[in-house]
Every structure is written in C-alpha cells, then in structure tokens.
Short mmCIF file of C-alpha atoms and ligand atoms in Angstrom, two decimals:
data_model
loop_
_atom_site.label_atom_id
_atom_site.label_comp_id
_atom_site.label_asym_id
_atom_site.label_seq_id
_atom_site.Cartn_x
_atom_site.Cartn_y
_atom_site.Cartn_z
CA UNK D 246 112.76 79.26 111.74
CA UNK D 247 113.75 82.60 112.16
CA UNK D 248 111.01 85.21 111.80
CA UNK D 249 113.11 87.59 109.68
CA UNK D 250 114.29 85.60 107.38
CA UNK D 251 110.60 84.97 106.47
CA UNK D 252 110.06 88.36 106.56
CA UNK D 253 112.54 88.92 103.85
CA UNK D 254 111.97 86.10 101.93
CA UNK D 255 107.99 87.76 101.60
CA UNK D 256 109.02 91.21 100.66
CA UNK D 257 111.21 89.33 98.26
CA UNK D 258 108.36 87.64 96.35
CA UNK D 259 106.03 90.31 96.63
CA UNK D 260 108.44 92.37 94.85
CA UNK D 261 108.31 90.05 92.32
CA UNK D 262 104.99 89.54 91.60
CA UNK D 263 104.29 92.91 92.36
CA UNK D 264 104.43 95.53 88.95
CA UNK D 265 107.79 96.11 88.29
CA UNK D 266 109.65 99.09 89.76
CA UNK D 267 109.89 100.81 86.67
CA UNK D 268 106.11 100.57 85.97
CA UNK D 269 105.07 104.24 84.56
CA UNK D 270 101.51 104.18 85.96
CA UNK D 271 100.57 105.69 89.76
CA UNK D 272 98.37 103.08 90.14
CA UNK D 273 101.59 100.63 89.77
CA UNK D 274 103.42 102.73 92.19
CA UNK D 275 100.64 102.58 94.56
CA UNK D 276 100.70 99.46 94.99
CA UNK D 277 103.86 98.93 95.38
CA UNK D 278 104.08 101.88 98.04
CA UNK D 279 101.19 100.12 100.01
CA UNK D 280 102.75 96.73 100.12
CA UNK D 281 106.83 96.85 100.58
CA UNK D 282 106.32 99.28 103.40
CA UNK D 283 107.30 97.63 106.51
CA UNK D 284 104.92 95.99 107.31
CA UNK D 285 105.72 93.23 110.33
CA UNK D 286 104.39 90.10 107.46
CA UNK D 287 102.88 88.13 110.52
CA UNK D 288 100.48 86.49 108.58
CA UNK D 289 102.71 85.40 105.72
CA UNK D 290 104.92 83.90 108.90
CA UNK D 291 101.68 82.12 110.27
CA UNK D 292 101.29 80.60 106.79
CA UNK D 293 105.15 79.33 106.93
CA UNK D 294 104.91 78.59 110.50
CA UNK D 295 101.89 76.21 110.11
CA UNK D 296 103.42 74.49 106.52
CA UNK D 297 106.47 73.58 107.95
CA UNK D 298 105.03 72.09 111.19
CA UNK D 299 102.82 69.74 108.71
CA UNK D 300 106.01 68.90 106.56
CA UNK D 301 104.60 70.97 103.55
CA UNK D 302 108.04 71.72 101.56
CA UNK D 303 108.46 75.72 101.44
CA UNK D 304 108.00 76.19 97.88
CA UNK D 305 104.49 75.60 98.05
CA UNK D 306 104.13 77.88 101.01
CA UNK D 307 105.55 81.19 98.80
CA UNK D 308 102.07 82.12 96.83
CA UNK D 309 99.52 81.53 99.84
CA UNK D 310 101.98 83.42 101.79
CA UNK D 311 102.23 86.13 99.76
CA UNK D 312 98.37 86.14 98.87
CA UNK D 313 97.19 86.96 102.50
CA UNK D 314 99.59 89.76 102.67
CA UNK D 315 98.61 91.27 99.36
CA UNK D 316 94.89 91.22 101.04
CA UNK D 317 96.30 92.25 103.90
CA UNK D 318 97.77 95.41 102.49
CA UNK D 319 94.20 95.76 100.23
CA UNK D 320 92.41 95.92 103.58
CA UNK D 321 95.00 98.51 105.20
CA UNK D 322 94.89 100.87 102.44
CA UNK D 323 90.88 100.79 102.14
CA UNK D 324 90.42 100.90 105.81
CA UNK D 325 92.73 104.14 106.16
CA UNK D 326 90.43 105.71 103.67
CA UNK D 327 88.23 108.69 104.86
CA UNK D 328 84.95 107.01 104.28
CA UNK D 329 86.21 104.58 106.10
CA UNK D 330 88.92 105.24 109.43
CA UNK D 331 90.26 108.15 107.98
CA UNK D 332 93.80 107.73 109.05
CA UNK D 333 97.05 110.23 107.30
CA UNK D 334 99.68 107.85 108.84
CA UNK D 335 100.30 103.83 108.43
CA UNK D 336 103.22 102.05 108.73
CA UNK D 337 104.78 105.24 110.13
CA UNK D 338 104.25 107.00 106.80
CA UNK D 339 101.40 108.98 104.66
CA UNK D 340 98.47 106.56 104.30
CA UNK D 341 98.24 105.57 100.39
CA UNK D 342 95.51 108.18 99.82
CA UNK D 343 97.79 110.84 100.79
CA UNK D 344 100.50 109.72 99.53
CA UNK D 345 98.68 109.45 96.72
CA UNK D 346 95.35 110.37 95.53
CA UNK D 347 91.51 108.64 97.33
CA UNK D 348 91.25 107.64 93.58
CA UNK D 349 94.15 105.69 93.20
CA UNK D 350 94.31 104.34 96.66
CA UNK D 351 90.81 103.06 95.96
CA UNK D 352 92.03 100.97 93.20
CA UNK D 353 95.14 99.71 94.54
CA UNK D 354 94.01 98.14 97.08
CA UNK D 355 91.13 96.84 94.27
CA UNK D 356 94.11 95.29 92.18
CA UNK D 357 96.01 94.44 95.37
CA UNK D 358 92.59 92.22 96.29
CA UNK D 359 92.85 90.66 92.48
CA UNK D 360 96.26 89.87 92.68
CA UNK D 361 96.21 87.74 95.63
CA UNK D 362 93.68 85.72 93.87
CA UNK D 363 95.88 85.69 91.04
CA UNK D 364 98.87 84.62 92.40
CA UNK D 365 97.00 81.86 94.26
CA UNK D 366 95.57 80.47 91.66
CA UNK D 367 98.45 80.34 89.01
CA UNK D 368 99.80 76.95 88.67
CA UNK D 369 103.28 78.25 88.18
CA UNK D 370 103.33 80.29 91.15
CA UNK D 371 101.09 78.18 93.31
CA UNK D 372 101.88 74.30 91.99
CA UNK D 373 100.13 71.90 94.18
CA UNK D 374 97.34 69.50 93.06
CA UNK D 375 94.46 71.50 91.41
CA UNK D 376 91.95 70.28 93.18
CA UNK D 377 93.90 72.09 96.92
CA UNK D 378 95.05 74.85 94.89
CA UNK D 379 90.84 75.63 93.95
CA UNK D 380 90.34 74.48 98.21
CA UNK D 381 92.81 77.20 98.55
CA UNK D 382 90.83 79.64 96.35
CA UNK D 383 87.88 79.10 98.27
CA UNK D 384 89.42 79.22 101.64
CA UNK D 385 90.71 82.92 101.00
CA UNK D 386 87.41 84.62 98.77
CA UNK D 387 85.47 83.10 102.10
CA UNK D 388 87.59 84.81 104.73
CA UNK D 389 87.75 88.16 102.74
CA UNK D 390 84.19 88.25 101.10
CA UNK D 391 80.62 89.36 102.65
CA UNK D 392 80.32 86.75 105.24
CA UNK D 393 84.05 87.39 106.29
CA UNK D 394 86.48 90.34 106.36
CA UNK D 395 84.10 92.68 104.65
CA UNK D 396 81.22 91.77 106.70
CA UNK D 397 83.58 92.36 110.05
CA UNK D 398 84.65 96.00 108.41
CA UNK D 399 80.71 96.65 107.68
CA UNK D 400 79.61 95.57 111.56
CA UNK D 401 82.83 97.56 112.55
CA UNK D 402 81.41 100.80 110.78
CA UNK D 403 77.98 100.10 112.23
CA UNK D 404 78.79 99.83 115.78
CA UNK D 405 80.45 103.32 115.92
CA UNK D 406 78.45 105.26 118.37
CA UNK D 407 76.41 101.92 119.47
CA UNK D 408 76.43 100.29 122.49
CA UNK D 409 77.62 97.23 121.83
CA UNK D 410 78.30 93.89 124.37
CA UNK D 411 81.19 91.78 124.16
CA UNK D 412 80.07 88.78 122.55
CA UNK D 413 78.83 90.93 119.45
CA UNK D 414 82.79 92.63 119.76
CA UNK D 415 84.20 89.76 119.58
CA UNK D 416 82.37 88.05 116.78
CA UNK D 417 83.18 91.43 114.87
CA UNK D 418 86.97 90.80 115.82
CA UNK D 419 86.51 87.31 114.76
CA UNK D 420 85.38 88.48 111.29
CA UNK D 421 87.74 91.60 110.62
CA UNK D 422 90.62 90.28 111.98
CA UNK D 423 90.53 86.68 112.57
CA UNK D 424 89.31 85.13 109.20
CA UNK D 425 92.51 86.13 107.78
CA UNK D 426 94.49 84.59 110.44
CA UNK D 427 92.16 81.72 110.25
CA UNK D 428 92.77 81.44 106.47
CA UNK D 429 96.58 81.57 106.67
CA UNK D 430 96.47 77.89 108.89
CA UNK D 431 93.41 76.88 106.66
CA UNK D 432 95.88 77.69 103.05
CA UNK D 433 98.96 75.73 104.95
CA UNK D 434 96.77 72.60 106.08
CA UNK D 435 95.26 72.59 102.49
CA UNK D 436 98.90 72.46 101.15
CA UNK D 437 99.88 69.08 103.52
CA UNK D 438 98.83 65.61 103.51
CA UNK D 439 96.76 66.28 106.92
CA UNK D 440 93.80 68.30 105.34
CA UNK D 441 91.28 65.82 105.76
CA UNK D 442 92.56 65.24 109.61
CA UNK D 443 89.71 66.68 111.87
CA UNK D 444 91.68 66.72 115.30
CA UNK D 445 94.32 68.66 113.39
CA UNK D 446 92.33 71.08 111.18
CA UNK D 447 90.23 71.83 114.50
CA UNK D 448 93.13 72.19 116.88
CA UNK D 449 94.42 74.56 114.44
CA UNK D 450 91.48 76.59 113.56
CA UNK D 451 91.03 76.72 117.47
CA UNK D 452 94.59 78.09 117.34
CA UNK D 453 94.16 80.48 115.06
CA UNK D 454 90.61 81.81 116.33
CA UNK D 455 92.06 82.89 119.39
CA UNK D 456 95.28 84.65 118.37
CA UNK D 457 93.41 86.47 115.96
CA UNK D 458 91.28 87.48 119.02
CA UNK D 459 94.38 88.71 120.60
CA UNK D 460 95.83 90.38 118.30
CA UNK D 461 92.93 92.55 117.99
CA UNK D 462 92.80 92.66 122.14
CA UNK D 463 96.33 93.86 121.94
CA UNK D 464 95.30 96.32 118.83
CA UNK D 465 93.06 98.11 120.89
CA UNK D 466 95.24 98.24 124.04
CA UNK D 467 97.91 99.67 121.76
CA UNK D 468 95.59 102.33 120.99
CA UNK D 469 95.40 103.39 124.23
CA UNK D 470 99.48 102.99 125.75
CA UNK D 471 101.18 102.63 122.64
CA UNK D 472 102.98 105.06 120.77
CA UNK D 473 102.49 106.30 117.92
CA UNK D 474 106.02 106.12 116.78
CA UNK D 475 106.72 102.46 117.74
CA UNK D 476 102.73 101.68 115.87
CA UNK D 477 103.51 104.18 112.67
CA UNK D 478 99.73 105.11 112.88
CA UNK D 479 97.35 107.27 114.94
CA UNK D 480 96.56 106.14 118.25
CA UNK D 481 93.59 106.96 120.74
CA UNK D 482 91.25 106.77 117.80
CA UNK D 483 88.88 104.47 119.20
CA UNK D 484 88.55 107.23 122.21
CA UNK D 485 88.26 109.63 119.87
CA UNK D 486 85.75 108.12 117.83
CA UNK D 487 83.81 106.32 120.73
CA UNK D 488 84.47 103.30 118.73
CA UNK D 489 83.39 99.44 120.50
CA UNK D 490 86.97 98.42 121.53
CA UNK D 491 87.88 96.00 124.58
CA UNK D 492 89.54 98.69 126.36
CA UNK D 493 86.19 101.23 126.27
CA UNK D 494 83.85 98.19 127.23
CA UNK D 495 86.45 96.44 129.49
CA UNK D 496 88.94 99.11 130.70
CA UNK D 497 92.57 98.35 129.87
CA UNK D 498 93.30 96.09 132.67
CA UNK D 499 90.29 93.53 132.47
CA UNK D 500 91.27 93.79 128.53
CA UNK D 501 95.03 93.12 129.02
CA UNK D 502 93.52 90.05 131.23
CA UNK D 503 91.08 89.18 128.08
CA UNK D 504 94.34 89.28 125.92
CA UNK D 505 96.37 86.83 128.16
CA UNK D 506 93.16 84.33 128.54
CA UNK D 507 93.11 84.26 124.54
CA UNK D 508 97.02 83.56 124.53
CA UNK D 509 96.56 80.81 126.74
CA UNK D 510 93.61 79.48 124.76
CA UNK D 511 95.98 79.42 121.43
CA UNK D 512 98.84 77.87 123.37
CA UNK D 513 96.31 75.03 124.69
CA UNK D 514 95.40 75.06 120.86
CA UNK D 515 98.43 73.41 119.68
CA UNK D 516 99.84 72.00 122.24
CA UNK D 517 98.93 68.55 121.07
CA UNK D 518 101.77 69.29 118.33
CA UNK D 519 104.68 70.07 121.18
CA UNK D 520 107.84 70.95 120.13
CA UNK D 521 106.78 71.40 116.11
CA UNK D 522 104.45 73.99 116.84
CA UNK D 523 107.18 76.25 118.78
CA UNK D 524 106.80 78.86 115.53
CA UNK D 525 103.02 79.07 116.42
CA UNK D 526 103.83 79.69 120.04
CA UNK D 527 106.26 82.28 119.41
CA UNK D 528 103.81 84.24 116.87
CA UNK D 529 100.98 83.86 119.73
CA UNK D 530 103.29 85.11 122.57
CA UNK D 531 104.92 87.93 120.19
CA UNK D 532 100.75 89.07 119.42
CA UNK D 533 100.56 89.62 123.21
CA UNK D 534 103.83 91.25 123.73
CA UNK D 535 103.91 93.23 120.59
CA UNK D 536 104.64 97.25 120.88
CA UNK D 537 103.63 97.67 116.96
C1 GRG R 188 88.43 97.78 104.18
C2 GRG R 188 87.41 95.63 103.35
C3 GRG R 188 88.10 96.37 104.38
C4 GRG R 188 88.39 95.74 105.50
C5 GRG R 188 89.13 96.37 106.53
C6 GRG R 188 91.17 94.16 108.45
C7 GRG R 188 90.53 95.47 108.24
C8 GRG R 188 89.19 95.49 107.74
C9 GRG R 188 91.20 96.61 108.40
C10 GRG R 188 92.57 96.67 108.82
C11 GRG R 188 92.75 97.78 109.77
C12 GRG R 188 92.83 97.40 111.20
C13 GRG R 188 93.26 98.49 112.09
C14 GRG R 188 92.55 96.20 111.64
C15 GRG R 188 92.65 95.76 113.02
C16 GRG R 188 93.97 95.11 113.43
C17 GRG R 188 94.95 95.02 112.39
C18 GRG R 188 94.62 94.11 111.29
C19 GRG R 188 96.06 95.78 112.46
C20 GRG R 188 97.12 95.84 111.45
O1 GRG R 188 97.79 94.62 111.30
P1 GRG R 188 99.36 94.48 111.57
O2 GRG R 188 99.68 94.98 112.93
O3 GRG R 188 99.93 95.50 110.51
O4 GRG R 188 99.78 93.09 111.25
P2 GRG R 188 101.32 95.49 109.70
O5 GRG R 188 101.48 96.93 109.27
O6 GRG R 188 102.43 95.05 110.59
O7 GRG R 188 101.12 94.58 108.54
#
C-alpha cells in the first residue's frame, strides 16, 4: 500500500467534492486553495491504512478519508489566523488569509468544517449501513467539537505565557492533535465487521493515542531544527511566543527521547495485528522521522 498512491487518490476526491474549478465565488476558490495544497494527507492514509488491515473494501474508505482532511485543512486555515497563530506561510505558501482576505479565510475553513460532515453523511458518497454511517457522524463532530479539537485549540491559546506541566501538555496534545488521529482509526473500525471487538478497538485507539502524541512531539522539535523550507511554515514560533511545547519544558533531547518512547508505545499498540498492520507501522515510524 503505497503511501502516494493514497495521497493521490485523496487529492483526487477532494477535487471532486470540492466546488468546481470554475466556481466564480472567492470563497469557492478559497477553499479550494486551502485544501489541494500539498498537504502530506497522513490522516486520510491512517484512515486507508486501518480499513484495509480490517478487510473494509476501499470504496467505503473514500468519504471518511476525505472528511478528516477537509477538517484538517478547516483547522489549518483557522489556526494560521491572526487571532489565532498568526502565521503568513503554510504549506510553503501565503496562509489563506493572505492569500486571501481574514473574511474569507474565516469562512472557508467554516464551509470546509460543513463539508466534511456532508460528505460523511451522504449515502452516495459514504454507502455503508446507516446506522455506522450516523456512528461515523458522531465519531468525527466528537473529535472536532468543544470537548475535542476545539477545546485542545482553546487550552492551547490559554497556556501561552503559563507555566504549564507535562501531563496538562500532553492532554492538550491529546485534544488538538490526537482526536483527529484518533477519529481516523475510530471512522475505519466503524466501517469493518470488528467495531464491536474491544481488544481491537482498544489496541487501536491505544495506537492512535500515541502517534498522535508524537506527531505533535516531533511538531514541536521541528520547530526548533527544522527548516522552514522543508516545513513550508514559520518555525521557532513557540520560542518566540513562549508557547508550552515539549522542547521549552523538556529541552530537545529529553523531547526527541519523549518522541521515540511514544513510537514505541504505538508500535506495541498494534503489534497484536503483525504483518497487517505494517501500513500503521510505517505511518508511526515516518511521524518520528518526518522533516515536514
Ligand atoms: C482552529 C479549531 C481550530 C483548531 C486548530 C489542529 C489545530 C487546532 C491546528 C492545526 C495547527 C497545528 C500547528 C497543529 C499541530 C500539529 C499539526 C496538526 C501540524 C500540521 O499537520 P501536518 O503536518 O500538515 O499533517 P500537512 O500540511 O502535511 O497536512
């Protein structure tokens, strides 16, 4: 299962149910700008990864797929805002409010957020039983809403300035970045015959829990050695903005030690599902290793 394929085969279908090209409003082009941008698609692979280790056929993997990256792209856009991180440059080009206008960058990533719901939810798109496809529904509002993905951004903003331990950084991490991550398994499990199977759903979740810690680990060790051409954003922000990151609690070498311990944590995860789960590995060891 070759990662790029699947990263084509997402900008593919977001393209498609995406407004069309020739859409005259900026608030079409927006969106579009925000989402076929480059962006690496990791969590529409983590959906695709976990379906086909649980024998769910790819065609109901496409629309929960392409819903976490539409949210995905929502939460970029509103995060680079200057209320919020105030950053010119993602995905090595101008954020969507410069690009743009705050306006319509505001309400992209609004319809962005809408459209992932709506793609989910449309039995064409999305045709499993009703009952999953309405699990599914859930699963997502719950990882993005006010005791998920928001909540993280809102504890995020909060912190800034604070003192604050690592058990309440982490829990922050768990909630900005790792519902989502947690919600891509949760949206593939939902679409096999194994969603009612506790030793799977919690060997999974355990999975997932810990390379969304990493990925954040590795986030804010990229801040502080990466580059900003290789990242296509600003880097040495959360120096800059004495923002709670591992490497300004921890330093970056007990951090880059924090970062392996949570990649071995998701490897012990799914090891239980050997060979099958060699996509999972690879998208654990790749969060560790990644340079953008
Ligand atoms: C604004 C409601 C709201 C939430 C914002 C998730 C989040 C909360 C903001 C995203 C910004 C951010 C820097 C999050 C931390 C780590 C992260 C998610 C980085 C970007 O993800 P990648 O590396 O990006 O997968 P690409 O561009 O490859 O998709």
């Amino acid at each position: 299962m070759d990662f790029g394929v699947y990263q084509q085969l997402t900008e593919n279908y977001l393209d498609r149910v995406l407004p069309k090209a020739d859409s005259p409003t900026k608030l079409a082009a927006a969106m579009r700008y925000a989402t076929l941008n480059a962006g690496k698609r990791m969590r529409p692979y983590l959906v695709y990864a976990t379906g086909s280790m649980l024998g769910v056929p790819e065609e109901l993997l496409h629309a929960p797929a392409a819903s976490v990256e539409l949210i995905h792209c929502y939460t970029l856009i509103h995060d680079d805002l200057p209320a919020m991180d105030d950053d010119d440059l993602r995905r090595g080009k101008p954020s969507c409010h410069k690009a743009f206008d705050e306006c319509t960058a505001i309400l992209a990533g609004d319809a962005l957020q809408a459209l992932a719901f709506e793609v989910l939810s449309d039995p064409k798109l999305n045709p499993i039983a009703a009952t999953q496809r309405c699990k599914q529904i859930n699963i997502l509002a719950q990882a993005v809403g006010g005791s998920g993905l928001v909540l993280g951004q809102a504890q995020d903003i909060a912190a800034e300035n604070q003192s604050v331990g690592l058990h309440d950084l982490a829990e922050i991490h768990q909630r900005k970045t790792g519902a989502l991550f947690k919600a891509c398994v949760q949206l593939a499990l939902q679409a096999s015959d194994l969603h009612s199977d506790s030793n799977t759903t919690d060997n999974l979740h355990h999975y997932a829990e810990n390379l969304g810690l990493l990925f954040q680990i590795q986030d804010d060790i990229l801040d502080v050695i990466g580059s900003e051409e290789d990242l296509g954003k600003t880097i040495g922000k959360d120096q800059a903005t004495a923002k709670s990151s591992y490497t300004n609690i921890l330093g970056l070498e007990l951090a880059k030690q924090h970062a392996q311990a949570a990649l071995q944590a998701s490897l012990d995860a799914i090891s239980c599902f050997g060979n099958s789960a060699r996509n999972l590995a690879y998208i654990a060891n790749l969060s560790c290793n990644r340079k953008s």
